[in-house]
XYZ file of C-alpha atoms in Angstrom:
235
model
C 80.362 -25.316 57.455
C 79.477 -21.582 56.830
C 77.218 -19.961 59.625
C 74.023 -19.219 58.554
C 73.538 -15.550 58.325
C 70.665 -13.765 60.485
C 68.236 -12.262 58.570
C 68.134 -8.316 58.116
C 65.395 -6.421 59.581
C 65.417 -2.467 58.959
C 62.773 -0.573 61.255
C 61.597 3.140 60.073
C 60.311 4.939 62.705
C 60.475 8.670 64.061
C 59.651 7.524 67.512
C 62.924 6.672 69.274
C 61.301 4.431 72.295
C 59.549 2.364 69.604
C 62.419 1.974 67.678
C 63.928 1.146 70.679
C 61.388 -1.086 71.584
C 61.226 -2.767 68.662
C 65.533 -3.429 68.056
C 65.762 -4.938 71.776
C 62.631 -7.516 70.813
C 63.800 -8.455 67.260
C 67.806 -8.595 68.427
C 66.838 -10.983 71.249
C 65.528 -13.112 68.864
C 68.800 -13.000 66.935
C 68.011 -10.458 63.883
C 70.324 -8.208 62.689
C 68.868 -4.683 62.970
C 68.966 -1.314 61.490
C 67.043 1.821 62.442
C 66.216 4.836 60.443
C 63.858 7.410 61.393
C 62.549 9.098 58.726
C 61.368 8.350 55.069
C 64.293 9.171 53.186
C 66.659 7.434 55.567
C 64.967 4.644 55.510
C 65.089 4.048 51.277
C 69.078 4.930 51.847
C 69.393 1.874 54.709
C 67.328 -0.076 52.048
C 69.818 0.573 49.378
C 72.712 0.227 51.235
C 71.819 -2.975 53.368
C 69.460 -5.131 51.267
C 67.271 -5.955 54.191
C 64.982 -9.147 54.322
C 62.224 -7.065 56.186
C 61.330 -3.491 55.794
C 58.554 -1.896 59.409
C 57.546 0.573 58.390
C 55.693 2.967 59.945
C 52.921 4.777 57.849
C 53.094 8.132 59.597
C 56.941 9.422 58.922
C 58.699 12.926 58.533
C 60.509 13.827 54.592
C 58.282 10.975 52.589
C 55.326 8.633 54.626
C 55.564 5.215 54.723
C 53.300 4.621 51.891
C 55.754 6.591 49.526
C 58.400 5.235 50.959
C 57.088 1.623 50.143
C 56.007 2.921 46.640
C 59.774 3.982 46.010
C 61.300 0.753 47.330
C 59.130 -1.805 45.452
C 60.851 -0.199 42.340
C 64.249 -1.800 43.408
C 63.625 -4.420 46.226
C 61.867 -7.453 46.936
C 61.937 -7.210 50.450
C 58.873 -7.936 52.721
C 57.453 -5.114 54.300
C 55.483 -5.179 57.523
C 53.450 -1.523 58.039
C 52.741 -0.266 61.103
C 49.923 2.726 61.442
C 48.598 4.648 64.343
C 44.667 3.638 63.388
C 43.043 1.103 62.532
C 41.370 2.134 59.552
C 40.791 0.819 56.255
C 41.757 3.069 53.986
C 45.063 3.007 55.751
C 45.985 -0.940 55.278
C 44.236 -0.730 51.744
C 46.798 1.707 50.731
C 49.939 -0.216 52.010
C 48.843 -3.116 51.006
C 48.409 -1.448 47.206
C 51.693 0.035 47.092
C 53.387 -3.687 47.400
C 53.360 -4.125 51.404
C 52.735 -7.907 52.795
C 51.211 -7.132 56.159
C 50.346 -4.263 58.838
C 50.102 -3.848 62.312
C 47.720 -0.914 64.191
C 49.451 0.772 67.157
C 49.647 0.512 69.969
C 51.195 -3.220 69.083
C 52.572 -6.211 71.267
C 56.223 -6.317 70.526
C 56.220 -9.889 70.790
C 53.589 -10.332 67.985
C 55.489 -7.928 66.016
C 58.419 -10.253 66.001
C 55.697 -13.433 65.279
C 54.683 -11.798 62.135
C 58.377 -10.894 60.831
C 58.580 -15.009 62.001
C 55.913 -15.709 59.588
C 56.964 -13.222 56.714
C 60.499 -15.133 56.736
C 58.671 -17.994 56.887
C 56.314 -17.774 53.647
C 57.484 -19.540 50.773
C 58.432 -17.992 47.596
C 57.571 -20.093 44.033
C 60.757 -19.830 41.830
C 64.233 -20.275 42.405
C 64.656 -23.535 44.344
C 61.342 -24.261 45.017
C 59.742 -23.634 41.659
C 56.402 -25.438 40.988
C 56.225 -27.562 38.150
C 55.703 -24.900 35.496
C 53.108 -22.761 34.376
C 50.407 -24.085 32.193
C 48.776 -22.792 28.692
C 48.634 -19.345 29.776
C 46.306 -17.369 27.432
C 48.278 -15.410 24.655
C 49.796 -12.613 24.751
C 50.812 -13.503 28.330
C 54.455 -14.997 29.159
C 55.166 -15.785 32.102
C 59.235 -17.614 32.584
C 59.403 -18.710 36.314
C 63.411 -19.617 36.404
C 63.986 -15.627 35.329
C 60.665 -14.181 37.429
C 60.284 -12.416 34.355
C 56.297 -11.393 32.905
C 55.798 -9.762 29.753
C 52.508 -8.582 28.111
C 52.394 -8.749 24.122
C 56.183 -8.429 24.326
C 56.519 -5.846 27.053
C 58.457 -6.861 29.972
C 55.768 -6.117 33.596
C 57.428 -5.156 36.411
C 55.832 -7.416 39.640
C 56.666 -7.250 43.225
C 57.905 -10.574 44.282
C 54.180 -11.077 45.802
C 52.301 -10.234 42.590
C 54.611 -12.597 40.960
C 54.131 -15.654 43.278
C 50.646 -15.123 42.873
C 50.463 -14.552 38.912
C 52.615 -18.330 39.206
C 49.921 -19.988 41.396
C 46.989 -18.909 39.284
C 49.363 -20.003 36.296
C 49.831 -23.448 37.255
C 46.538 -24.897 35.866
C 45.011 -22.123 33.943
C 40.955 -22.290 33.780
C 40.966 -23.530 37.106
C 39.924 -21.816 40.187
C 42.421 -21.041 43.448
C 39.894 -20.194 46.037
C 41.240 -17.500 47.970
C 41.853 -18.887 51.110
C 44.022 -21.194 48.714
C 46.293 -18.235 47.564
C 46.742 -17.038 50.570
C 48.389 -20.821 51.873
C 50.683 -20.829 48.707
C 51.770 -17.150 48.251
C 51.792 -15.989 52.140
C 52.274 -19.151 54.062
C 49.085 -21.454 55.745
C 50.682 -19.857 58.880
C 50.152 -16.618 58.255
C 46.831 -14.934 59.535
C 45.451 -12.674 57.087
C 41.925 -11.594 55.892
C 41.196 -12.659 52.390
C 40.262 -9.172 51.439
C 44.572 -9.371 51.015
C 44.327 -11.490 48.319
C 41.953 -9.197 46.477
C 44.212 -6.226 46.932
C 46.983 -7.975 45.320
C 44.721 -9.296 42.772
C 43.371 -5.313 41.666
C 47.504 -4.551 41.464
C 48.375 -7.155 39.076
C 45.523 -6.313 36.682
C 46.152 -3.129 36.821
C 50.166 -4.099 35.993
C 48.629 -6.210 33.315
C 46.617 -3.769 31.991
C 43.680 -6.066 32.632
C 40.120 -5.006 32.434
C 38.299 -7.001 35.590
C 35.026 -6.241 33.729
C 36.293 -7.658 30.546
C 38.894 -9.418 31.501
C 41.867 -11.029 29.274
C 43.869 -12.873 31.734
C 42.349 -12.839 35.689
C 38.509 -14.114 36.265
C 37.292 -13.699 39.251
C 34.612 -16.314 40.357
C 32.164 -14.040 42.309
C 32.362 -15.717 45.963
C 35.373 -18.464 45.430
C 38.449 -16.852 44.022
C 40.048 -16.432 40.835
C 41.175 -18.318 37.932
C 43.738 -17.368 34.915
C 41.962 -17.698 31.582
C 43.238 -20.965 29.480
C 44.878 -20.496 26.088
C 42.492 -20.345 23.119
């Protein structure tokens, strides 16, 4: 029998007792780990390595963490955990934007550091082998083919982060109906990962805007002031 393989985790940082830090806790756990300490070091080791998790820390020398996560959701689906210095808003709004799954503030606890890359390995992903049963009557202009994770709009193919496409397929399942958010966040992210729900909505405003769906008017995602959203049924 072939031995599983240990997942991948590349860490960006410019601080060399974090990275440190961070290698002994995740490599006692039995990851395979990579370091790279600035931004464009860190999209090389992506290209190179194909890692399952991207930390990433916000604040980096050449290109920030946010760019850096901009560039790499062009060419990889990996999960990306980011970690910044405060804990402000604007800060995990724009990660989260750019295509990251989670963040952590520093100073952090190493040990829940390695929970959350736990839970990010954890989540489930809809398509490939554990594809729902299809989507529904989708409204038109929108097609959406699960076995190829492929979305087009009126013929033109969308590009979607693995995330946005997971939860484009749970909204598609029964169109018309509503996934409350706390809902989404079970199916696309895992019911054991801890989350507020504002991360759904952040997810939500990128795939309109990859849709090029007006929320006030919108063609394909309602939202249901209060519950969650719904994808508009075929007419």
């Amino acid at each position: 029998m072939a031995a599983i393989r240990p997942a991948r985790i590349l860490v960006v940082d410019d601080e060399a007792p974090i990275l440190d830090l961070v290698r002994g806790y995740l490599e006692r756990d039995g990851f395979q780990v990579e370091t790279a300490s600035d931004g464009p070091a860190g999209l090389a080791a992506v290209r190179a390595s194909g890692p399952d998790v991207v930390i990433l820390d916000v604040m980096l020398p050449g290109l920030d963490g946010v760019e850096v996560c901009r560039q790499l959701r062009t060419f990889s689906d990996a999960y990306v955990l980011m970690l910044t210095a405060r804990d402000e808003e604007i800060d995990r709004v724009m990660g989260l934007t750019v295509g990251a799954d989670d963040y952590l503030v520093k100073p952090f606890s190493p040990r829940e550091l390695v929970a959350r890359v736990k839970a990010l390995l954890r989540r489930p992903r809809i398509g490939g082998n554990e594809s729902p049963a299809g989507v529904g009557r989708v409204p038109t202009g929108l097609d959406i083919d699960e076995a190829r994770r492929t979305v087009r709009v009126d013929g033109d193919s969308v590009e979607l982060t693995a995330l946005e496409f997971d939860l484009l397929a749970v909204l598609a399942r029964e169109p018309g109906v509503v996934v409350r958010r706390q809902a989404a966040l079970d199916q696309v992210w895992g019911d054991d990962f801890s989350a507020d729900d504002h991360l759904v909505d952040v997810h939500i405003a990128n795939l309109r805007r990859k849709l090029g769906d007006d929320p006030a008017r919108p063609r394909f995602v309602e939202t249901v002031r209060g519950v969650g959203y719904r994808l508009r049924e075929a007419e």
